[in-house]
mmCIF file of C-alpha atoms in Angstrom:
data_model
loop_
_atom_site.group_PDB
_atom_site.id
_atom_site.type_symbol
_atom_site.label_atom_id
_atom_site.label_comp_id
_atom_site.label_asym_id
_atom_site.label_seq_id
_atom_site.Cartn_x
_atom_site.Cartn_y
_atom_site.Cartn_z
ATOM 1 C CA MET A 1 161.323 0.400 154.025
ATOM 2 C CA SER A 2 160.389 3.654 153.380
ATOM 3 C CA ARG A 3 158.315 5.855 156.272
ATOM 4 C CA ASP A 4 156.574 7.904 153.767
ATOM 5 C CA SER A 5 153.687 5.266 153.733
ATOM 6 C CA LYS A 6 152.949 6.462 157.302
ATOM 7 C CA GLY A 7 151.257 9.709 156.398
ATOM 8 C CA PRO A 8 151.246 12.410 153.954
ATOM 9 C CA GLY A 9 154.029 14.884 153.917
ATOM 10 C CA ILE A 10 156.083 12.753 156.592
ATOM 11 C CA GLY A 11 159.021 10.511 155.579
ATOM 12 C CA PRO A 12 162.491 10.409 153.958
ATOM 13 C CA SER A 13 161.483 11.723 150.650
ATOM 14 C CA THR A 14 159.969 14.808 152.264
ATOM 15 C CA LEU A 15 163.142 15.355 154.407
ATOM 16 C CA ALA A 16 165.361 14.825 151.243
ATOM 17 C CA ARG A 17 163.308 17.313 149.362
ATOM 18 C CA SER A 18 163.676 19.883 152.275
ATOM 19 C CA LEU A 19 167.487 19.109 152.499
ATOM 20 C CA ALA A 20 167.918 19.847 148.658
ATOM 21 C CA TRP A 21 166.228 23.252 149.054
ATOM 22 C CA LEU A 22 168.290 23.957 152.165
ATOM 23 C CA ARG A 23 171.447 22.958 150.312
ATOM 24 C CA LEU A 24 171.096 25.230 147.526
ATOM 25 C CA CYS A 25 170.296 27.976 150.063
ATOM 26 C CA ALA A 26 173.603 27.119 151.976
ATOM 27 C CA VAL A 27 175.837 27.349 148.692
ATOM 28 C CA PHE A 28 174.329 30.651 148.044
ATOM 29 C CA GLY A 29 174.730 32.039 151.561
ATOM 30 C CA GLN A 30 178.293 30.600 151.993
ATOM 31 C CA SER A 31 179.291 32.128 148.773
ATOM 32 C CA VAL A 32 177.986 35.612 149.711
ATOM 33 C CA THR A 33 179.405 35.328 153.146
ATOM 34 C CA VAL A 34 182.914 34.583 151.787
ATOM 35 C CA LEU A 35 182.704 37.535 149.297
ATOM 36 C CA VAL A 36 181.431 39.746 151.945
ATOM 37 C CA CYS A 37 184.201 38.934 154.477
ATOM 38 C CA ILE A 38 186.794 39.420 151.844
ATOM 39 C CA THR A 39 185.567 42.342 149.849
ATOM 40 C CA LEU A 40 183.829 44.534 152.522
ATOM 41 C CA LEU A 41 185.543 43.405 155.886
ATOM 42 C CA GLY A 42 189.018 42.825 154.482
ATOM 43 C CA MET A 43 189.386 39.651 156.223
ATOM 44 C CA HIS A 44 192.271 37.240 155.240
ATOM 45 C CA LEU A 45 190.539 33.739 154.386
ATOM 46 C CA PRO A 46 191.555 30.653 152.809
ATOM 47 C CA LEU A 47 189.673 31.307 149.737
ATOM 48 C CA GLN A 48 190.634 28.397 147.677
ATOM 49 C CA ALA A 49 189.939 25.758 150.264
ATOM 50 C CA LEU A 50 186.605 27.558 151.095
ATOM 51 C CA ALA A 51 185.771 27.695 147.241
ATOM 52 C CA ALA A 52 186.554 24.043 146.989
ATOM 53 C CA GLY A 53 183.997 23.073 149.953
ATOM 54 C CA ILE A 54 181.382 25.230 148.466
ATOM 55 C CA LEU A 55 181.809 23.916 145.026
ATOM 56 C CA GLY A 56 181.766 20.369 146.333
ATOM 57 C CA LEU A 57 178.480 21.019 148.141
ATOM 58 C CA GLY A 58 177.050 22.574 145.013
ATOM 59 C CA LEU A 59 177.799 19.377 142.852
ATOM 60 C CA PHE A 60 176.396 17.246 145.565
ATOM 61 C CA ALA A 61 173.323 19.331 145.505
ATOM 62 C CA ILE A 62 173.004 18.738 141.664
ATOM 63 C CA TYR A 63 173.356 15.147 142.472
ATOM 64 C CA ALA A 64 170.614 15.156 145.232
ATOM 65 C CA TYR A 65 168.063 16.919 142.766
ATOM 66 C CA TRP A 66 168.852 14.349 140.120
ATOM 67 C CA ARG A 67 168.337 11.446 142.583
ATOM 68 C CA LEU A 68 165.044 12.969 143.670
ATOM 69 C CA SER A 69 163.840 13.235 139.980
ATOM 70 C CA THR A 70 164.219 9.471 139.430
ATOM 71 C CA ARG A 71 161.205 8.781 141.382
ATOM 72 C CA LYS A 72 162.679 5.715 143.004
ATOM 73 C CA THR A 73 162.044 4.912 146.494
ATOM 74 C CA LEU A 74 164.433 6.886 148.614
ATOM 75 C CA HIS A 75 165.462 5.025 151.617
ATOM 76 C CA GLU A 76 166.224 6.308 155.043
ATOM 77 C CA TRP A 77 169.759 5.089 154.979
ATOM 78 C CA GLU A 78 170.215 7.554 151.778
ATOM 79 C CA VAL A 79 168.848 10.655 153.645
ATOM 80 C CA VAL A 80 171.244 9.835 156.440
ATOM 81 C CA LEU A 81 173.994 9.887 153.722
ATOM 82 C CA HIS A 82 172.856 13.301 152.618
ATOM 83 C CA ILE A 83 172.658 14.697 156.019
ATOM 84 C CA ALA A 84 176.192 13.389 156.564
ATOM 85 C CA VAL A 85 177.626 15.009 153.379
ATOM 86 C CA ASP A 86 176.251 18.312 154.734
ATOM 87 C CA THR A 87 177.495 18.025 158.086
ATOM 88 C CA LEU A 88 180.986 16.976 156.975
ATOM 89 C CA VAL A 89 181.066 19.934 154.397
ATOM 90 C CA LEU A 90 179.942 22.305 157.203
ATOM 91 C CA GLY A 91 182.571 20.910 159.425
ATOM 92 C CA TYR A 92 185.175 21.409 156.631
ATOM 93 C CA LEU A 93 184.164 25.251 156.245
ATOM 94 C CA LEU A 94 184.224 25.753 159.925
ATOM 95 C CA TYR A 95 187.606 24.198 160.246
ATOM 96 C CA PHE A 96 189.030 27.121 158.223
ATOM 97 C CA THR A 97 187.014 29.700 159.682
ATOM 98 C CA GLY A 98 187.760 29.566 163.266
ATOM 99 C CA GLY A 99 186.371 26.006 164.344
ATOM 100 C CA ALA A 100 184.213 26.010 167.464
ATOM 101 C CA ASP A 101 184.905 29.649 167.822
ATOM 102 C CA ASN A 102 182.856 30.472 164.910
ATOM 103 C CA THR A 103 179.600 31.755 165.671
ATOM 104 C CA PHE A 104 177.858 29.573 162.893
ATOM 105 C CA ILE A 105 178.796 26.307 164.805
ATOM 106 C CA THR A 106 175.111 25.945 166.075
ATOM 107 C CA LEU A 107 174.182 25.338 162.491
ATOM 108 C CA LEU A 108 175.515 21.717 163.192
ATOM 109 C CA LEU A 109 172.252 21.402 165.450
ATOM 110 C CA VAL A 110 169.729 22.178 162.347
ATOM 111 C CA PRO A 111 170.282 18.595 160.700
ATOM 112 C CA ILE A 112 169.731 16.847 164.161
ATOM 113 C CA ALA A 113 166.114 18.917 164.587
ATOM 114 C CA LEU A 114 165.056 18.057 161.023
ATOM 115 C CA ALA A 115 165.973 14.369 161.451
ATOM 116 C CA ALA A 116 164.317 14.203 164.951
ATOM 117 C CA THR A 117 160.925 14.927 163.172
ATOM 118 C CA THR A 118 161.178 12.380 160.555
ATOM 119 C CA LEU A 119 163.750 9.566 160.775
ATOM 120 C CA ARG A 120 163.712 6.546 163.360
ATOM 121 C CA VAL A 121 165.951 6.409 166.475
ATOM 122 C CA PRO A 122 169.014 4.533 165.105
ATOM 123 C CA SER A 123 169.168 7.014 162.144
ATOM 124 C CA LEU A 124 168.705 10.143 164.482
ATOM 125 C CA LEU A 125 171.366 8.831 166.798
ATOM 126 C CA CYS A 126 173.926 8.395 163.673
ATOM 127 C CA VAL A 127 172.965 11.833 162.705
ATOM 128 C CA SER A 128 173.363 13.212 166.442
ATOM 129 C CA GLY A 129 176.568 11.329 166.766
ATOM 130 C CA LEU A 130 178.256 12.531 163.495
ATOM 131 C CA ALA A 131 177.167 16.247 164.445
ATOM 132 C CA GLY A 132 178.858 15.740 168.040
ATOM 133 C CA LEU A 133 181.965 14.138 166.597
ATOM 134 C CA VAL A 134 182.528 17.149 164.163
ATOM 135 C CA TYR A 135 181.854 19.498 167.031
ATOM 136 C CA LEU A 136 184.339 17.865 169.222
ATOM 137 C CA THR A 137 187.129 17.748 166.381
ATOM 138 C CA LEU A 138 186.667 21.645 165.803
ATOM 139 C CA LEU A 139 187.287 22.178 169.599
ATOM 140 C CA VAL A 140 190.680 20.619 168.883
ATOM 141 C CA TRP A 141 191.757 21.109 165.478
ATOM 142 C CA TYR A 142 190.764 24.325 163.412
ATOM 143 C CA GLN A 143 192.622 27.246 161.698
ATOM 144 C CA PRO A 144 191.880 30.392 163.747
ATOM 145 C CA LEU A 145 190.410 33.411 161.952
ATOM 146 C CA ASP A 146 192.781 36.284 161.426
ATOM 147 C CA LEU A 147 190.323 39.065 163.056
ATOM 148 C CA ASP A 148 192.981 41.565 163.414
ATOM 149 C CA SER A 149 193.121 42.152 159.467
ATOM 150 C CA ALA A 150 189.304 42.997 159.516
ATOM 151 C CA ARG A 151 187.955 46.524 159.260
ATOM 152 C CA TRP A 152 185.521 45.868 162.030
ATOM 153 C CA SER A 153 186.263 45.453 165.530
ATOM 154 C CA HIS A 154 186.318 41.850 167.139
ATOM 155 C CA ARG A 155 183.133 42.752 169.090
ATOM 156 C CA ALA A 156 181.102 43.979 166.195
ATOM 157 C CA LEU A 157 182.138 40.843 164.024
ATOM 158 C CA ARG A 158 181.062 38.621 166.960
ATOM 159 C CA LEU A 159 177.793 40.495 167.526
ATOM 160 C CA THR A 160 176.940 40.591 163.588
ATOM 161 C CA GLY A 161 177.928 36.810 163.150
ATOM 162 C CA ALA A 162 175.834 35.815 166.414
ATOM 163 C CA THR A 163 172.871 37.790 165.144
ATOM 164 C CA LEU A 164 172.880 36.431 161.651
ATOM 165 C CA ASN A 165 173.383 32.848 163.129
ATOM 166 C CA PHE A 166 170.384 33.393 165.380
ATOM 167 C CA ALA A 167 168.268 34.631 162.501
ATOM 168 C CA ILE A 168 169.056 31.637 160.179
ATOM 169 C CA THR A 169 168.585 28.978 163.046
ATOM 170 C CA ALA A 170 165.346 30.668 164.147
ATOM 171 C CA GLY A 171 163.927 31.099 160.719
ATOM 172 C CA LEU A 172 164.870 27.466 159.663
ATOM 173 C CA LEU A 173 163.333 25.733 162.888
ATOM 174 C CA ALA A 174 160.178 27.996 162.618
ATOM 175 C CA LEU A 175 159.850 27.109 158.965
ATOM 176 C CA PHE A 176 160.111 23.392 159.226
ATOM 177 C CA SER A 177 158.274 23.177 162.381
ATOM 178 C CA HIS A 178 155.386 24.957 160.894
ATOM 179 C CA ARG A 179 155.444 22.468 157.942
ATOM 180 C CA GLN A 180 155.750 19.474 160.095
ATOM 181 C CA ALA A 181 152.859 20.507 162.302
ATOM 182 C CA ARG A 182 150.671 21.147 158.961
ATOM 183 C CA SER A 183 151.682 17.637 157.690
ATOM 184 C CA LEU A 184 150.628 16.176 161.122
ATOM 185 C CA ARG A 185 147.381 18.105 160.951
ATOM 186 C CA ARG A 186 146.727 16.669 157.499
ATOM 187 C CA GLN A 187 147.650 13.154 158.634
ATOM 188 C CA GLN A 188 145.156 13.490 161.683
ATOM 189 C CA VAL A 189 142.432 14.467 159.140
ATOM 190 C CA GLU A 190 143.350 11.516 156.829
ATOM 191 C CA VAL A 191 143.134 9.133 159.829
ATOM 192 C CA GLN A 192 139.566 10.600 161.067
ATOM 193 C CA ARG A 193 138.480 9.893 157.698
ATOM 194 C CA VAL A 194 139.875 6.259 157.327
ATOM 195 C CA ARG A 195 138.174 5.817 160.748
ATOM 196 C CA GLU A 196 134.837 7.282 159.514
ATOM 197 C CA ARG A 197 135.041 4.978 156.324
ATOM 198 C CA ALA A 198 135.957 1.907 158.505
ATOM 199 C CA LEU A 199 133.000 2.581 160.703
ATOM 200 C CA ARG A 200 130.810 2.962 157.577
ATOM 201 C CA ASP A 201 131.922 -0.182 155.829
ATOM 202 C CA GLU A 202 131.567 -2.111 159.290
ATOM 203 C CA GLY A 203 127.974 -0.981 159.067
ATOM 204 C CA ILE A 204 127.513 -2.185 155.514
ATOM 205 C CA LEU A 205 129.242 -5.332 156.348
ATOM 206 C CA ALA A 206 126.690 -5.871 159.168
ATOM 207 C CA ILE A 207 123.647 -5.266 156.913
ATOM 208 C CA ALA A 208 125.179 -7.568 154.332
ATOM 209 C CA THR A 209 125.571 -10.341 156.790
ATOM 210 C CA GLN A 210 121.998 -9.796 158.050
ATOM 211 C CA ALA A 211 120.978 -9.876 154.260
ATOM 212 C CA ALA A 212 122.610 -13.195 153.663
ATOM 213 C CA GLY A 213 121.078 -14.600 156.798
ATOM 214 C CA ALA A 214 117.698 -13.476 155.689
ATOM 215 C CA ALA A 215 118.406 -14.833 152.005
ATOM 216 C CA HIS A 216 119.144 -18.122 153.585
ATOM 217 C CA GLU A 217 115.980 -18.193 155.829
ATOM 218 C CA LEU A 218 113.760 -16.938 153.018
ATOM 219 C CA ASN A 219 114.743 -19.788 150.568
ATOM 220 C CA THR A 220 112.940 -22.461 152.703
ATOM 221 C CA PRO A 221 109.411 -20.858 152.999
ATOM 222 C CA LEU A 222 109.779 -19.861 149.304
ATOM 223 C CA SER A 223 110.591 -23.548 148.270
ATOM 224 C CA THR A 224 107.555 -24.573 150.239
ATOM 225 C CA MET A 225 105.259 -22.204 148.578
ATOM 226 C CA ARG A 226 106.790 -23.070 145.198
ATOM 227 C CA MET A 227 105.719 -26.823 145.870
ATOM 228 C CA LEU A 228 102.351 -26.049 147.280
ATOM 229 C CA LEU A 229 101.129 -23.662 144.771
ATOM 230 C CA PRO A 230 100.865 -25.921 141.734
ATOM 231 C CA GLU A 231 98.948 -28.459 144.021
ATOM 232 C CA LEU A 232 96.415 -25.733 145.119
ATOM 233 C CA ARG A 233 95.878 -24.719 141.384
ATOM 234 C CA LYS A 234 95.093 -28.421 140.697
ATOM 235 C CA GLU A 235 92.710 -28.742 143.492
ATOM 236 C CA HIS A 236 90.914 -25.438 142.667
ATOM 237 C CA SER A 237 91.203 -25.633 138.789
ATOM 238 C CA ALA A 238 87.284 -24.956 138.718
ATOM 239 C CA ASP A 239 87.547 -21.553 140.357
ATOM 240 C CA ILE A 240 89.021 -19.516 137.474
ATOM 241 C CA THR A 241 89.392 -16.579 139.601
ATOM 242 C CA LEU A 242 91.457 -18.242 142.291
ATOM 243 C CA ALA A 243 93.349 -20.133 139.679
ATOM 244 C CA GLU A 244 94.693 -16.736 138.216
ATOM 245 C CA ASP A 245 95.539 -15.301 141.837
ATOM 246 C CA LEU A 246 97.495 -18.848 142.385
ATOM 247 C CA GLU A 247 99.254 -18.298 139.169
ATOM 248 C CA LEU A 248 100.266 -14.652 139.834
ATOM 249 C CA LEU A 249 101.421 -16.077 143.196
ATOM 250 C CA GLU A 250 103.658 -18.516 141.542
ATOM 251 C CA VAL A 251 105.219 -15.784 139.333
ATOM 252 C CA GLN A 252 106.011 -13.670 142.451
ATOM 253 C CA VAL A 253 107.446 -16.512 144.139
ATOM 254 C CA GLU A 254 109.802 -17.265 141.115
ATOM 255 C CA ARG A 255 110.630 -13.636 141.048
ATOM 256 C CA CYS A 256 111.724 -13.800 144.759
ATOM 257 C CA ARG A 257 113.806 -16.845 144.178
ATOM 258 C CA GLY A 258 115.528 -14.869 141.389
ATOM 259 C CA ILE A 259 116.154 -12.193 143.587
ATOM 260 C CA LEU A 260 117.729 -14.380 146.261
ATOM 261 C CA ARG A 261 119.840 -16.149 143.496
ATOM 262 C CA GLU A 262 121.133 -12.733 142.382
ATOM 263 C CA MET A 263 122.014 -11.890 145.972
ATOM 264 C CA VAL A 264 123.970 -15.066 146.341
ATOM 265 C CA ALA A 265 125.820 -14.512 143.110
ATOM 266 C CA PHE A 266 126.448 -10.989 143.974
ATOM 267 C CA GLY A 267 128.053 -11.998 147.333
ATOM 268 C CA LYS A 268 130.212 -14.685 145.782
ATOM 269 C CA ALA A 269 131.340 -12.035 143.185
ATOM 270 C CA GLN A 270 132.158 -9.500 145.992
ATOM 271 C CA LEU A 271 134.247 -12.122 147.882
ATOM 272 C CA ALA A 272 135.947 -13.266 144.815
ATOM 273 C CA GLU A 273 136.641 -9.677 143.975
ATOM 274 C CA GLU A 274 136.710 -10.486 140.066
ATOM 275 C CA PRO A 275 135.680 -7.436 138.116
ATOM 276 C CA GLU A 276 133.540 -7.538 135.004
ATOM 277 C CA THR A 277 135.290 -6.880 131.652
ATOM 278 C CA ARG A 278 132.949 -5.803 128.942
ATOM 279 C CA PRO A 279 132.853 -2.590 126.606
ATOM 280 C CA LEU A 280 131.335 0.354 128.532
ATOM 281 C CA ALA A 281 128.395 0.847 126.156
ATOM 282 C CA GLU A 282 127.342 -2.872 126.930
ATOM 283 C CA PHE A 283 127.882 -2.318 130.657
ATOM 284 C CA ILE A 284 125.692 0.734 130.543
ATOM 285 C CA GLN A 285 123.048 -0.990 128.590
ATOM 286 C CA LEU A 286 122.839 -3.970 131.011
ATOM 287 C CA CYS A 287 122.354 -1.435 133.875
ATOM 288 C CA LEU A 288 119.753 0.299 132.045
ATOM 289 C CA ALA A 289 117.983 -3.123 131.470
ATOM 290 C CA ARG A 290 118.028 -4.008 134.885
ATOM 291 C CA PHE A 291 116.910 -0.565 135.990
ATOM 292 C CA GLN A 292 113.951 -0.402 133.338
ATOM 293 C CA LEU A 293 112.869 -3.646 134.659
ATOM 294 C CA LEU A 294 112.682 -2.396 138.344
ATOM 295 C CA ARG A 295 111.186 1.137 137.273
ATOM 296 C CA PRO A 296 109.519 0.698 133.948
ATOM 297 C CA GLU A 297 107.389 4.001 134.252
ATOM 298 C CA VAL A 298 110.577 6.084 134.199
ATOM 299 C CA GLU A 299 111.526 7.952 131.055
ATOM 300 C CA LEU A 300 115.292 7.684 130.867
ATOM 301 C CA THR A 301 117.359 9.884 128.330
ATOM 302 C CA LEU A 302 120.906 8.160 127.727
ATOM 303 C CA ASN A 303 123.969 10.185 126.277
ATOM 304 C CA ILE A 304 127.212 8.587 125.705
ATOM 305 C CA ARG A 305 129.953 10.496 124.198
ATOM 306 C CA GLY A 306 131.538 8.685 121.188
ATOM 307 C CA ASP A 307 135.058 8.817 122.530
ATOM 308 C CA VAL A 308 134.043 6.582 125.300
ATOM 309 C CA SER A 309 131.429 4.312 123.665
ATOM 310 C CA ASP A 310 134.044 1.736 122.787
ATOM 311 C CA GLN A 311 135.964 1.962 126.029
ATOM 312 C CA THR A 312 136.469 -1.335 127.849
ATOM 313 C CA ILE A 313 135.476 -1.253 131.510
ATOM 314 C CA ARG A 314 136.962 -3.686 134.253
ATOM 315 C CA ALA A 315 134.684 -2.821 137.258
ATOM 316 C CA PRO A 316 133.491 -4.982 140.215
ATOM 317 C CA VAL A 317 129.792 -5.993 140.110
ATOM 318 C CA SER A 318 129.080 -3.352 142.993
ATOM 319 C CA LEU A 319 129.687 -0.636 140.332
ATOM 320 C CA ARG A 320 126.592 -1.900 138.392
ATOM 321 C CA HIS A 321 124.600 -1.764 141.561
ATOM 322 C CA ALA A 322 125.920 1.662 142.518
ATOM 323 C CA LEU A 323 124.892 3.101 139.362
ATOM 324 C CA ILE A 324 121.317 1.637 139.627
ATOM 325 C CA ASN A 325 121.232 2.972 142.924
ATOM 326 C CA LEU A 326 121.852 6.501 141.560
ATOM 327 C CA LEU A 327 119.365 6.018 138.884
ATOM 328 C CA ASN A 328 116.738 4.903 141.335
ATOM 329 C CA ASN A 329 117.305 7.698 143.536
ATOM 330 C CA ALA A 330 117.122 10.058 140.635
ATOM 331 C CA ALA A 331 113.811 8.510 139.677
ATOM 332 C CA ASP A 332 112.291 9.070 143.239
ATOM 333 C CA ALA A 333 113.426 12.563 143.414
ATOM 334 C CA SER A 334 111.677 13.281 139.989
ATOM 335 C CA ALA A 335 108.573 11.818 141.264
ATOM 336 C CA LEU A 336 108.524 14.111 144.082
ATOM 337 C CA CYS A 337 108.105 16.865 141.527
ATOM 338 C CA ASP A 338 105.593 14.817 139.233
ATOM 339 C CA SER A 339 108.191 14.064 136.924
ATOM 340 C CA ARG A 340 109.414 10.877 135.254
ATOM 341 C CA GLN A 341 112.391 12.279 133.270
ATOM 342 C CA ILE A 342 115.949 11.443 134.438
ATOM 343 C CA GLU A 343 119.117 11.761 132.410
ATOM 344 C CA LEU A 344 122.314 9.669 132.229
ATOM 345 C CA HIS A 345 125.386 11.120 130.559
ATOM 346 C CA VAL A 346 128.526 9.161 130.281
ATOM 347 C CA GLU A 347 131.627 11.166 129.251
ATOM 348 C CA ARG A 348 135.433 11.335 129.660
ATOM 349 C CA ASP A 349 137.226 14.216 131.368
ATOM 350 C CA HIS A 350 141.097 13.961 131.108
ATOM 351 C CA GLY A 351 141.838 10.870 133.178
ATOM 352 C CA TRP A 352 138.536 10.375 134.445
ATOM 353 C CA LEU A 353 135.433 8.488 133.576
ATOM 354 C CA ASP A 354 132.074 10.420 134.645
ATOM 355 C CA LEU A 355 128.852 9.008 135.146
ATOM 356 C CA LEU A 356 126.328 11.873 135.634
ATOM 357 C CA VAL A 357 122.682 11.286 136.704
ATOM 358 C CA ILE A 358 120.275 14.175 136.371
ATOM 359 C CA ASP A 359 116.882 14.302 137.906
ATOM 360 C CA ASN A 360 114.148 16.962 137.841
ATOM 361 C CA GLY A 361 113.502 16.830 141.729
ATOM 362 C CA PRO A 362 113.757 19.285 144.541
ATOM 363 C CA GLY A 363 117.349 19.026 144.680
ATOM 364 C CA PHE A 364 119.804 18.280 147.638
ATOM 365 C CA SER A 365 119.910 20.160 150.779
ATOM 366 C CA GLU A 366 122.979 21.880 152.023
ATOM 367 C CA THR A 367 123.606 18.858 154.425
ATOM 368 C CA HIS A 368 123.657 16.332 151.904
ATOM 369 C CA GLN A 369 126.049 18.069 149.623
ATOM 370 C CA ALA A 370 128.883 17.375 151.970
ATOM 371 C CA PRO A 371 131.810 15.494 150.544
ATOM 372 C CA LEU A 372 130.779 12.215 152.306
ATOM 373 C CA LEU A 373 127.217 11.419 151.433
ATOM 374 C CA GLY A 374 125.121 9.383 153.726
ATOM 375 C CA ARG A 375 121.549 9.698 152.517
ATOM 376 C CA SER A 376 119.755 10.710 149.581
ATOM 377 C CA GLY A 377 117.547 12.730 151.383
ATOM 378 C CA LYS A 378 114.359 10.828 150.422
ATOM 379 C CA ARG A 379 111.420 10.451 152.888
ATOM 380 C CA SER A 380 111.087 6.680 151.984
ATOM 381 C CA GLY A 381 113.768 3.990 151.472
ATOM 382 C CA LEU A 382 116.364 2.561 153.816
ATOM 383 C CA GLY A 383 118.800 5.434 153.265
ATOM 384 C CA LEU A 384 121.561 2.954 152.192
ATOM 385 C CA GLY A 385 121.742 3.725 148.216
ATOM 386 C CA MET A 386 123.864 6.647 148.461
ATOM 387 C CA ALA A 387 126.196 5.086 151.347
ATOM 388 C CA LEU A 388 126.770 1.924 149.219
ATOM 389 C CA THR A 389 127.578 3.996 145.908
ATOM 390 C CA GLN A 390 129.947 6.202 148.106
ATOM 391 C CA ALA A 391 131.829 3.031 149.528
ATOM 392 C CA THR A 392 132.092 1.565 145.963
ATOM 393 C CA ALA A 393 133.504 4.867 144.604
ATOM 394 C CA GLU A 394 136.065 4.948 147.253
ATOM 395 C CA ARG A 395 136.999 1.250 146.624
ATOM 396 C CA LEU A 396 137.486 2.223 143.333
ATOM 397 C CA ASN A 397 139.717 5.426 143.883
ATOM 398 C CA GLY A 398 136.840 7.555 142.365
ATOM 399 C CA GLU A 399 134.555 10.501 143.863
ATOM 400 C CA LEU A 400 130.942 10.994 144.511
ATOM 401 C CA SER A 401 129.618 14.356 144.298
ATOM 402 C CA VAL A 402 126.368 16.256 144.119
ATOM 403 C CA ARG A 403 125.350 19.662 143.000
ATOM 404 C CA ASN A 404 121.882 21.503 142.503
ATOM 405 C CA LEU A 405 120.804 22.589 139.014
ATOM 406 C CA ALA A 406 118.313 25.078 137.975
ATOM 407 C CA SER A 407 115.660 22.346 137.794
ATOM 408 C CA GLY A 408 116.715 19.359 139.759
ATOM 409 C CA ALA A 409 120.263 18.040 140.774
ATOM 410 C CA GLU A 410 123.312 16.229 139.334
ATOM 411 C CA VAL A 411 125.054 13.473 140.922
ATOM 412 C CA ARG A 412 128.443 12.774 139.426
ATOM 413 C CA LEU A 413 130.193 9.333 139.833
ATOM 414 C CA ARG A 414 133.644 9.936 138.696
ATOM 415 C CA LEU A 415 135.979 6.948 138.133
ATOM 416 C CA PRO A 416 139.716 6.876 137.358
ATOM 417 C CA LEU A 417 140.459 5.581 133.785
ATOM 418 C CA GLU A 418 142.590 2.913 135.560
ATOM 419 C CA VAL A 419 139.290 1.214 136.090
ATOM 420 C CA ALA A 420 139.119 1.063 132.178
ATOM 421 C CA SER A 421 141.461 -0.975 130.116
#
């Protein structure tokens, strides 16, 4: 199982990409080092053996890049094999250049340091054990360097090699430690975001539970009133005014029962997680019909771009309620500025489906333009509309954003086209 799922930037695939980049740098650096030692320093080195090792590492680097480009899951054992190849090639080159006496012997520690930040303990033990075995082997079996043929003194060669080795090791460890720390910070931010989302969803679930209980409890008194109101109308049929009031009460009771039935149906649909499948234009019209029933005084302008009008959308029932919430908030915001005008624009932006709701209200304060929207800023209402809409957008891997316009504000509900089919 890949560990990439544990956090962004942490896992075998990330380590493999880092190793691929390091491998190319190693091929270049080793080639330059061998050429400098032969041409400038005049050292006698087994050029053919070293060239074979560097060429083999270069071919493996090409294979590693091809493997990463296949986009298949990279397992941890594959990364261990990649590290093993790098370690063995480095040991091979060190064998022909002095073995453990070579100042670059400490480069065997670099794969261990990288593996320690990413791989599990068994894999880390394998990498460490292989590096230790290579080191112990080079203590006994190696070909000594012919330093007498060099143009520089033994001390100058060792100091130069030690300096280069220190610079390379320190630079690599600093670079990857910084990248690892940055990945951990990103992971901590993501964990905090998930925790906040879980707390918010827990609050929404608590409210939904209370609403379900209230719907169950309200059904009994509504049924009682539904039975008594016709009897009262018969008893007071002579009183025309009272009869009209009783008839109005019957209508309101039926409306309440309809709302309760809709709440129950919505809850069942949410539990079943069965999305609605219908043309986008039809989905929008159903939302608007429901909204106009709730807010008949609002003047709504609809603009659907032609390239999305025939799009088929598959979305849960909560998306319909999310859009109605946005329209309702926009109507309330426009009413604050004595306006009845709101707009709904439906368009496609590359791989996204955008639902833009525009009002003529006072706009959002800086607090409510934060990425995670909690409230709409209205003085009335329960403050749940934007939170529920935000939750719906996140469940669909979408986004909810707001921005102020010259007159009013725009709320953008952006959904990936994967929602549409």
